[in-house]
Short mmCIF file of C-alpha atoms in Angstrom, two decimals:
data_model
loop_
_atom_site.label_atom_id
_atom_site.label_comp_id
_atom_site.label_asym_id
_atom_site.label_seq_id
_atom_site.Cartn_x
_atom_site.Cartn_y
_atom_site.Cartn_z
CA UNK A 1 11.38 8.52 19.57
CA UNK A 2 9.47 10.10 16.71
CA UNK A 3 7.69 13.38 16.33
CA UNK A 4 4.34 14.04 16.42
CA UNK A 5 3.44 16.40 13.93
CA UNK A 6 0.52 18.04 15.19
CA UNK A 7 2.30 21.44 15.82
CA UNK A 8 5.08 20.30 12.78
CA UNK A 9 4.17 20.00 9.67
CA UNK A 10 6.57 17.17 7.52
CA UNK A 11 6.84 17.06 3.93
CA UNK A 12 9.30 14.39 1.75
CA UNK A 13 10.77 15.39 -1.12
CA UNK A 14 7.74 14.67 -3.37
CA UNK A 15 5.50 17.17 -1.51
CA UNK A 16 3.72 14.27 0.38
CA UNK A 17 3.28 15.16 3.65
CA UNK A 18 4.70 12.51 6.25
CA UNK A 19 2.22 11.54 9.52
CA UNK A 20 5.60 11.07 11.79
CA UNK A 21 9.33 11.11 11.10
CA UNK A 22 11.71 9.00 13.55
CA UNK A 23 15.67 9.62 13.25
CA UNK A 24 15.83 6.47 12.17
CA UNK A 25 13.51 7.23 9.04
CA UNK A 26 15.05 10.71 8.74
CA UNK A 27 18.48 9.05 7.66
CA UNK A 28 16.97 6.97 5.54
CA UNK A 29 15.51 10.07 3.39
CA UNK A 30 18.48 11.61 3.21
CA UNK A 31 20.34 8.59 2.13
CA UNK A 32 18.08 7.66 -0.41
CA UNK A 33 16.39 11.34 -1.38
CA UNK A 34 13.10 10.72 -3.59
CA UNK A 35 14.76 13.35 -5.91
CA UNK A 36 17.31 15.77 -6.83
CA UNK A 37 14.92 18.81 -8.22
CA UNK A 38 13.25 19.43 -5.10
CA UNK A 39 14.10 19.34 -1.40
CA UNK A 40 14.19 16.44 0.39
CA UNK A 41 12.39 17.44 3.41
CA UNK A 42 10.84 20.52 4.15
CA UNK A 43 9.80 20.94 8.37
CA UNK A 44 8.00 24.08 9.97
CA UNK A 45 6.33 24.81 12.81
CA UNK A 46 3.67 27.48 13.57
CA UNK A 47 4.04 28.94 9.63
CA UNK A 48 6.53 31.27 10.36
CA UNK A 49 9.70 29.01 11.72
CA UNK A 50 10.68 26.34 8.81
CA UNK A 51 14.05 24.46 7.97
CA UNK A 52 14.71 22.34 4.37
CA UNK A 53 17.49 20.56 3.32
CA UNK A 54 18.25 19.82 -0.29
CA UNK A 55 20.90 17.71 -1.84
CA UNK A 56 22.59 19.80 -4.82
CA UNK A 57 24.06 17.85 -7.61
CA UNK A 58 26.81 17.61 -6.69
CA UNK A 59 26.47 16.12 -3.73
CA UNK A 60 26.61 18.75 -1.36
CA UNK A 61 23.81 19.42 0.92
CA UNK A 62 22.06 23.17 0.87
CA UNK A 63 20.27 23.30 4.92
CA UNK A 64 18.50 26.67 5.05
CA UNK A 65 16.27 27.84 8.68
CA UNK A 66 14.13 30.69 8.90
CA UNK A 67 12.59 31.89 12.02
CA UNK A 68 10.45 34.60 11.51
CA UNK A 69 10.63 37.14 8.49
CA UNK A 70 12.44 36.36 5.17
CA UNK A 71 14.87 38.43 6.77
CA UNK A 72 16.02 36.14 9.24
CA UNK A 73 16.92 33.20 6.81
CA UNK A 74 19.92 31.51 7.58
CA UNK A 75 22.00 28.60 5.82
CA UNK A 76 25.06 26.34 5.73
CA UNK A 77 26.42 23.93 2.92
CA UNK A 78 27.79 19.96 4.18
CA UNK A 79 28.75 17.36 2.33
CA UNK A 80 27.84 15.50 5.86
CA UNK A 81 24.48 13.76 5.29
CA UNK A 82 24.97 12.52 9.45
CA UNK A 83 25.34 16.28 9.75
CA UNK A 84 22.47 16.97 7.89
CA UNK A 85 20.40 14.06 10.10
CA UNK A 86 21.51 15.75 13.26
CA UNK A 87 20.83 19.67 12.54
CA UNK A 88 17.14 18.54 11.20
CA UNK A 89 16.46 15.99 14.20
CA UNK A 90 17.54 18.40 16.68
CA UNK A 91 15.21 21.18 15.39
CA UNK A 92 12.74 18.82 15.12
CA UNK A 93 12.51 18.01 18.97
CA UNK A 94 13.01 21.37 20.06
CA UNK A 95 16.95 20.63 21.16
CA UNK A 96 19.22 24.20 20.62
CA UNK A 97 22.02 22.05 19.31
CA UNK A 98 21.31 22.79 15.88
CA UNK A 99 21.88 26.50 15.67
CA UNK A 100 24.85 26.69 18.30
CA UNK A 101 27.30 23.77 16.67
CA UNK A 102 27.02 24.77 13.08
CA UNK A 103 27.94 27.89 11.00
CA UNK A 104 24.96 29.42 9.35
CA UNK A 105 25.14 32.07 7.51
CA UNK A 106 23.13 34.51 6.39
CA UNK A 107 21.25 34.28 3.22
CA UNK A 108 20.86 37.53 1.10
CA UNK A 109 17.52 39.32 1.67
CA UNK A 110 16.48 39.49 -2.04
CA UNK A 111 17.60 35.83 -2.44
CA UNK A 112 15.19 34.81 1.02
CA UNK A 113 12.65 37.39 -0.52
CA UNK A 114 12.05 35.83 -4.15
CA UNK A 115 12.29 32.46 -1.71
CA UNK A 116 8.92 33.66 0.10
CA UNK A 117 7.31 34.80 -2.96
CA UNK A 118 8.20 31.58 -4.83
CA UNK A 119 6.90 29.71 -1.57
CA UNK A 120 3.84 31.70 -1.81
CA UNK A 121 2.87 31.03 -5.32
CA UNK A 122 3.74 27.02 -4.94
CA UNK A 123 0.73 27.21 -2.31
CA UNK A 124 -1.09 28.94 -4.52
CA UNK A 125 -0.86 26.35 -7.39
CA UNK A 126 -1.63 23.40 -5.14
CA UNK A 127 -4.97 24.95 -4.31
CA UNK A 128 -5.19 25.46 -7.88
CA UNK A 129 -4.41 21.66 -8.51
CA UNK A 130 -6.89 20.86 -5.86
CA UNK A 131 -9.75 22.78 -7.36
CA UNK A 132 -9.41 21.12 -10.39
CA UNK A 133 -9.30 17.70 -9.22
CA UNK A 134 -12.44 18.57 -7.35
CA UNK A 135 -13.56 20.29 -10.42
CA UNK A 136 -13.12 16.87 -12.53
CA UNK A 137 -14.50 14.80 -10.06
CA UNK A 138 -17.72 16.32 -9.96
CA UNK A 139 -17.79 15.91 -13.70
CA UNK A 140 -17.33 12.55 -13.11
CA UNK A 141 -20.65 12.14 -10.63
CA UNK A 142 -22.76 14.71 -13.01
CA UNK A 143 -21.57 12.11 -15.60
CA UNK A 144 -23.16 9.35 -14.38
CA UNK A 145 -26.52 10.71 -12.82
CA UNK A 146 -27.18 11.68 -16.78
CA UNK A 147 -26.09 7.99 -17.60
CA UNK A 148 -29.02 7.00 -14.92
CA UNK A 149 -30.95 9.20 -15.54
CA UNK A 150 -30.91 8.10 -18.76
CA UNK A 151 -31.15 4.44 -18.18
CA UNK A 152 -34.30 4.95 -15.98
CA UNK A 153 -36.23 6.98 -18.86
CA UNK A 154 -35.65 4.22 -21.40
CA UNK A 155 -36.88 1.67 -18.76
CA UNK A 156 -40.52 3.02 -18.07
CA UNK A 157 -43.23 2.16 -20.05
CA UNK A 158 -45.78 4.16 -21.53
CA UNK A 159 -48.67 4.99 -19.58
CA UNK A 160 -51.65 4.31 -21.49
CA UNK A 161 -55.02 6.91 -20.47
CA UNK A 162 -56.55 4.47 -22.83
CA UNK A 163 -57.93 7.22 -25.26
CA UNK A 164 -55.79 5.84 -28.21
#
């Protein structure tokens, strides 16, 4: 089974978002994660409900939900990466599994708080990023109509009125 994410939205540890996740693919992230600064996959649903798990260095997995406010963050700490595969595949299909056979705990409102803020200005900066990308690649096509432009000038001949 995979999931469609048309109400979930998927991202991999590089910020690429993912089309579909199967279980099978899910294990495979977290058993080789694309890096150890960032979290290795980040899942919400409807903006306001999200989960992430991130492998610390040293080896221990951080798995954090929120549902809701920044209030109403919760998390646990594994060293279980099958764990870890079965909390985020069972909150992926909608299965209550995942918050009934773990511990979460809560996380500390200013700590979820900086969180959403920090969340907030990532978003922020990837418009940013987009905007200039955008920005460069219409310097790019301004770039060459000048180059044609040019080209085209130099090509047509003088028109003689014949009063030399």
């Amino acid at each position: 089974m995979s999931i469609d994410p048309t109400d979930v939205r998927i991202h991999a540890g590089d910020g690429m978002p993912l089309p579909e996740l199967t279980e099978a693919a899910l294990g495979d992230l977290l058993d080789t994660p694309p890096g150890r600064d960032c979290p290795i996959l980040e899942l919400s649903r409807g903006g306001s409900h999200e989960i992430r798990a991130k492998l610390l260095p040293d080896g221990v997995y951080e798995v954090e939900h929120r549902a809701g406010s920044a209030a109403e963050s919760f998390q646990m700490y594994t060293s279980d990466a099958a764990l870890v595969r079965d909390v985020l595949w069972a909150w992926l299909s909608g299965d209550p599994w995942w918050r009934d056979a773990v511990a979460w705990y809560p996380v500390d409102p200013a700590i979820a708080e900086l969180r959403a803020v920090h969340d907030e200005l990532a978003g922020l900066l990837d418009c940013l990023i987009g905007m200039n990308d955008a920005t460069t690649d219409m310097d790019a096509v301004l770039a060459r109509a000048d180059e044609l432009l040019a080209s085209e000038r130099s090509s047509e001949q003088p028109i003689s009125t014949g009063q030399d």
